[in-house]
Amino acid sequence: MQNFDVETLVFVCYNLRPSDLLSMACVCKYFNRVLNEHISPVAELIWENSRDKFTIFKDQDPPEAMTQKTFAKLLTFEKGCQFCKTKEETLTVYWIPGVRSCFECMVPGVICLDILQSTFKLNDEVLGLVLPVTPSLSESPHYWIDQVNNTIAHLMDADDNKLCEINNLRIGMGDKCREVQYYERWMSKLRKTHLRKLLSRFHAEIKEETLFEVQEDYEYKTLKNEIETNPFLVQDYGPQFEQYKSRILQIARRITENKIIQTQKLVIKYLKRLTYGSKRNSPKQTLSIRDRRYRYFSLCNSFRNPPDIINDDQFLTNLLREAEQLDASGTVVPNFLEVDGALKVGTL
Ligand SMILES: [Zn+2]
């Protein structure tokens, strides 16, 4: 792999999505080094370019202490929760501690302020060096347990040099807090604008009547809810958008097919009322079961794609005319009045 031409590799990387770059960095040590911002001069640009080019998280620098790679990795929503891989609605980026997680996976890793103060007797010396989990999990602040433990360990073996560093850190906590709030606001604003854009693109690419047809369908409602609660899972020009679009069209097709089957059942009922066997039982029965045209009905367009209104003379006239045309054209169909024919019709 080391013989791989760096220029070609960089060119390839410039055309890859962040999720592909992340996979690539795991392929071998050489790729990993090229994509490592600490040792490769081109890595920062590669990650930034990929995020700008292929995701909605563009025109935004990472937080001060975060590399472009970590920023891009954090925003790779299509990979789901970092811990359990779920793509459920609670999936979000927690800027403190800096993970993409679902709510369920966050809970075991946090501890609430009351317990830290009352049970563990943590004072402001420690708490002044850690920020609560953002966005917050509930009304009372929670802290990431690993961060609290690391801070305590850091304080315990602090010499004079480290104490100076810790003091600077304490002074900088206000800025850090403002930075986290900034990214939280950025993400929530982006969520709204992206959802708006996504829905308007669905409306632009799917016919209005199709969206009207599916709007009460349970599967569509679940799908819409999925998009609305976590729009970041669907990039507007990514493969996920096409997947969602084709799922909506499938739902519409299923609804149309069901409607056709229901209408065909009504057509059969209607024809039954008009049909007589050996003798007429009512004056309304005008069609003999032995009429040659009868056996063609199931092939007629009026039956296969029935109109909304079927209980009228026009429907019957069309159906009989189409059956006559099929008969005249020499189309062969089994005669359902004979045993063999009935069996064949039954398996059609
Ligand atoms: Zn999870």
XYZ file of C-alpha atoms and ligand atoms in Angstrom:
349
model
C 0.000 0.000 0.000
C 2.933 2.339 0.707
C 3.662 2.400 -3.037
C 0.241 3.887 -3.642
C 0.726 7.278 -5.285
C -0.142 9.953 -2.670
C -1.531 12.383 -5.244
C -3.892 9.746 -6.606
C -4.916 8.806 -3.086
C -5.671 12.432 -2.200
C -7.658 12.798 -5.442
C -9.686 9.701 -4.556
C -10.248 10.995 -1.013
C -11.558 14.297 -2.381
C -14.428 12.371 -3.923
C -15.410 10.299 -0.911
C -18.093 10.897 1.690
C -16.970 11.162 5.366
C -18.440 7.705 6.090
C -16.295 6.242 3.271
C -13.201 8.065 4.558
C -13.823 6.615 8.009
C -13.971 3.109 6.535
C -10.871 3.835 4.479
C -8.907 4.940 7.549
C -9.499 1.459 8.979
C -8.224 -0.384 5.893
C -4.478 -0.120 6.648
C -1.910 1.893 8.599
C -0.861 3.836 5.483
C -4.379 5.116 4.730
C -4.830 5.840 8.409
C -1.679 7.998 8.443
C -2.686 9.915 5.298
C -6.021 10.721 6.957
C -4.510 11.593 10.343
C -4.428 15.376 10.845
C -1.635 15.163 13.416
C 0.841 13.697 10.923
C -0.527 14.350 7.440
C -0.592 17.917 6.047
C -3.430 17.150 3.590
C -5.708 15.305 6.038
C -7.427 18.417 7.436
C -8.418 19.598 3.952
C -9.594 16.124 2.926
C -11.974 15.831 5.891
C -13.229 19.402 5.568
C -13.784 19.048 1.820
C -15.671 15.771 2.242
C -17.999 17.227 4.895
C -18.600 20.374 2.812
C -19.158 18.492 -0.415
C -21.266 15.558 0.689
C -23.127 16.530 3.858
C -25.443 19.237 5.095
C -22.963 20.116 7.860
C -21.079 22.545 5.685
C -19.642 26.038 6.226
C -18.909 25.340 9.852
C -15.557 24.960 11.610
C -15.175 22.298 14.302
C -15.106 23.319 17.980
C -11.703 24.686 18.978
C -10.259 21.521 20.496
C -11.708 19.180 17.874
C -10.038 17.933 14.683
C -11.812 17.974 11.308
C -11.821 14.165 11.376
C -13.501 13.960 14.799
C -16.007 16.624 13.753
C -16.868 14.737 10.549
C -17.047 11.429 12.471
C -19.386 12.928 15.059
C -21.757 14.135 12.343
C -21.936 10.817 10.470
C -25.534 10.198 11.530
C -26.043 7.438 8.979
C -23.781 5.222 11.131
C -26.281 5.493 14.015
C -25.460 5.620 17.722
C -21.722 5.235 18.404
C -22.471 2.671 21.109
C -25.427 0.560 19.953
C -25.705 1.587 16.255
C -29.401 2.392 16.616
C -30.869 5.051 14.340
C -33.807 5.704 16.608
C -35.365 9.094 17.100
C -33.323 10.025 20.187
C -30.044 9.899 18.278
C -28.176 13.193 18.580
C -24.744 14.713 19.085
C -23.918 15.416 22.738
C -21.312 18.159 22.429
C -20.374 17.421 26.016
C -18.863 14.806 26.211
C -18.486 14.778 22.397
C -20.349 11.646 21.291
C -23.155 10.771 18.881
C -25.525 8.703 20.943
C -29.095 7.637 21.578
C -30.666 8.593 24.911
C -30.587 5.011 26.242
C -26.824 4.699 25.764
C -26.169 8.051 27.468
C -28.032 7.206 30.655
C -25.559 4.631 32.103
C -22.625 6.975 31.424
C -23.928 9.985 33.350
C -24.519 11.021 36.932
C -26.715 13.858 38.162
C -25.410 16.928 39.964
C -27.358 16.238 43.178
C -25.679 12.840 43.652
C -22.240 14.261 42.893
C -22.737 16.925 45.563
C -24.660 14.988 48.222
C -23.214 11.462 47.958
C -19.738 12.038 46.543
C -19.287 15.458 48.182
C -17.797 16.960 45.041
C -17.104 20.646 45.454
C -16.733 23.512 43.004
C -13.024 22.787 42.639
C -13.919 19.716 40.572
C -17.271 20.846 39.212
C -15.724 24.066 37.973
C -13.615 22.016 35.574
C -16.356 19.922 33.951
C -19.393 20.967 31.943
C -22.762 19.220 32.143
C -23.896 16.962 29.315
C -25.208 19.085 26.433
C -27.954 18.904 25.255
C -29.265 18.169 28.731
C -30.927 14.837 29.464
C -33.426 16.237 31.961
C -34.109 19.403 33.938
C -31.312 18.799 36.421
C -27.740 18.829 35.017
C -25.953 15.535 34.432
C -22.238 14.921 34.106
C -20.318 12.386 32.034
C -18.836 10.005 34.639
C -15.561 9.431 32.736
C -14.969 13.181 32.527
C -15.562 13.624 36.265
C -13.203 10.718 37.078
C -10.490 12.045 34.766
C -10.770 15.512 36.272
C -10.445 14.136 39.815
C -7.407 12.053 38.799
C -5.873 15.081 37.099
C -6.356 17.219 40.210
C -4.990 14.580 42.577
C -1.587 14.273 40.958
C -1.253 17.917 40.014
C 2.139 19.524 40.644
C 2.783 23.287 40.459
C 3.031 23.282 36.661
C -0.182 21.357 36.310
C -1.962 23.577 38.813
C -1.183 26.559 36.613
C -2.578 24.645 33.618
C -5.693 23.705 35.621
C -6.228 27.340 36.613
C -6.097 28.384 32.964
C -8.566 25.629 32.196
C -10.894 26.897 34.920
C -10.732 30.428 33.510
C -11.499 29.101 30.028
C -14.600 27.168 31.123
C -16.891 30.148 30.385
C -15.702 30.235 26.765
C -16.046 26.469 26.480
C -19.613 26.697 27.790
C -20.495 29.399 25.236
C -18.902 27.339 22.472
C -20.973 24.269 23.351
C -24.158 26.343 23.426
C -23.249 27.794 20.035
C -22.905 24.336 18.469
C -26.122 23.191 20.112
C -27.992 26.173 18.590
C -26.325 25.593 15.209
C -27.444 21.974 15.175
C -31.009 22.696 16.217
C -31.353 25.441 13.576
C -29.864 23.145 10.946
C -32.296 20.381 11.933
C -35.245 22.694 11.196
C -33.953 24.074 7.913
C -32.861 20.642 6.695
C -36.247 19.115 7.495
C -37.996 21.935 5.624
C -35.732 21.421 2.625
C -36.180 17.660 2.742
C -39.972 17.828 2.835
C -40.100 20.371 0.038
C -37.891 18.105 -2.067
C -40.238 15.171 -1.424
C -43.113 17.420 -2.554
C -41.172 18.438 -5.656
C -40.296 14.871 -6.675
C -43.457 13.011 -5.715
C -46.805 13.917 -7.251
C -49.183 15.786 -4.975
C -51.965 13.220 -5.494
C -49.579 10.399 -4.506
C -48.707 12.165 -1.245
C -52.422 12.786 -0.678
C -53.183 9.067 -1.264
C -50.604 7.889 1.266
C -51.111 10.500 3.981
C -53.401 8.350 6.161
C -51.444 5.130 5.687
C -49.859 3.748 8.879
C -46.566 2.810 7.211
C -46.271 6.281 5.633
C -47.044 7.973 8.951
C -44.274 5.933 10.630
C -41.857 6.830 7.844
C -42.739 10.534 8.031
C -42.350 10.470 11.785
C -38.902 8.872 11.344
C -37.818 11.674 9.004
C -39.294 14.438 11.120
C -37.749 13.285 14.391
C -34.317 12.694 12.948
C -33.915 14.435 9.576
C -30.117 14.102 9.761
C -30.442 10.427 8.871
C -31.574 11.537 5.422
C -29.185 13.649 3.395
C -31.141 15.527 0.717
C -28.956 14.320 -2.148
C -27.750 11.095 -0.585
C -28.807 7.491 -1.197
C -31.062 7.583 1.894
C -33.276 10.192 0.223
C -33.813 7.888 -2.763
C -34.550 4.997 -0.394
C -37.206 6.979 1.469
C -38.663 8.194 -1.817
C -38.930 4.675 -3.214
C -40.539 3.482 0.060
C -43.200 6.214 -0.300
C -43.839 5.184 -3.919
C -44.111 1.524 -2.843
C -46.711 2.473 -0.233
C -48.637 4.402 -2.917
C -48.493 1.366 -5.241
C -49.751 -0.939 -2.498
C -52.647 1.429 -1.771
C -53.551 1.639 -5.481
C -53.403 -2.157 -5.877
C -55.607 -2.645 -2.824
C -58.059 -0.109 -4.187
C -58.163 -1.936 -7.534
C -58.824 -5.289 -5.823
C -61.618 -3.737 -3.751
C -63.201 -2.183 -6.861
C -62.868 -5.472 -8.772
C -64.805 -7.193 -5.985
C -67.558 -4.588 -6.441
C -67.510 -5.203 -10.227
C -68.016 -8.942 -9.617
C -70.920 -8.214 -7.266
C -72.434 -5.864 -9.836
C -72.116 -8.443 -12.632
C -73.632 -11.129 -10.400
C -76.761 -9.010 -9.993
C -77.086 -8.677 -13.780
C -76.466 -12.332 -14.581
C -78.972 -15.135 -14.977
C -78.353 -18.873 -15.367
C -80.996 -21.026 -17.063
C -83.831 -18.576 -16.400
C -84.147 -14.939 -15.368
C -85.191 -14.356 -11.781
C -85.588 -10.628 -12.041
C -86.076 -8.145 -14.870
C -82.706 -6.546 -13.978
C -80.841 -9.699 -14.981
C -79.823 -9.019 -18.564
C -76.652 -11.048 -18.979
C -76.576 -14.791 -19.530
C -73.821 -16.775 -17.839
C -73.446 -18.566 -21.186
C -72.755 -15.336 -23.075
C -69.372 -15.859 -24.838
C -68.250 -12.391 -23.765
C -68.483 -13.363 -20.107
C -65.270 -15.388 -20.163
C -63.292 -12.348 -21.417
C -64.342 -9.989 -18.641
C -61.321 -10.639 -16.443
C -59.011 -9.625 -19.334
C -60.844 -6.392 -20.141
C -59.173 -3.093 -19.305
C -62.360 -1.875 -17.591
C -62.008 -4.774 -15.144
C -58.217 -4.632 -14.721
C -58.208 -0.870 -14.128
C -61.752 -0.211 -13.021
C -63.066 3.381 -12.902
C -64.317 4.894 -9.646
C -67.981 4.530 -10.686
C -69.010 1.077 -11.845
C -72.747 0.918 -11.196
C -73.725 2.553 -14.435
C -74.649 1.609 -17.991
C -71.540 3.194 -19.419
C -69.295 0.853 -17.456
C -71.226 -2.202 -18.666
C -71.241 -0.939 -22.276
C -67.455 -0.495 -22.199
C -66.911 -3.898 -20.591
C -69.079 -5.692 -23.183
C -67.416 -3.846 -26.055
C -63.912 -4.751 -24.841
C -64.968 -8.398 -24.376
C -66.387 -8.456 -27.910
C -63.112 -7.077 -29.277
C -61.111 -9.756 -27.446
C -63.442 -12.468 -28.756
C -63.204 -11.097 -32.310
C -59.411 -10.925 -32.090
C -59.308 -14.660 -31.464
C -57.903 -14.415 -27.937
C -58.096 -17.867 -26.383
C -59.423 -18.084 -22.834
C -60.547 -21.125 -20.843
C -64.294 -21.671 -20.678
C -65.076 -21.500 -16.991
C -68.377 -23.354 -17.504
C -66.416 -26.540 -18.212
C -64.535 -28.372 -15.473
C -61.103 -28.041 -17.148
C -61.679 -24.383 -17.904
C -62.879 -23.611 -14.393
C -59.728 -25.215 -12.950
C -57.542 -23.205 -15.307
C -59.351 -19.940 -14.503
C -58.935 -20.734 -10.798
C -55.168 -20.857 -11.160
C -54.831 -17.736 -13.333
Zn -27.333 3.763 21.555
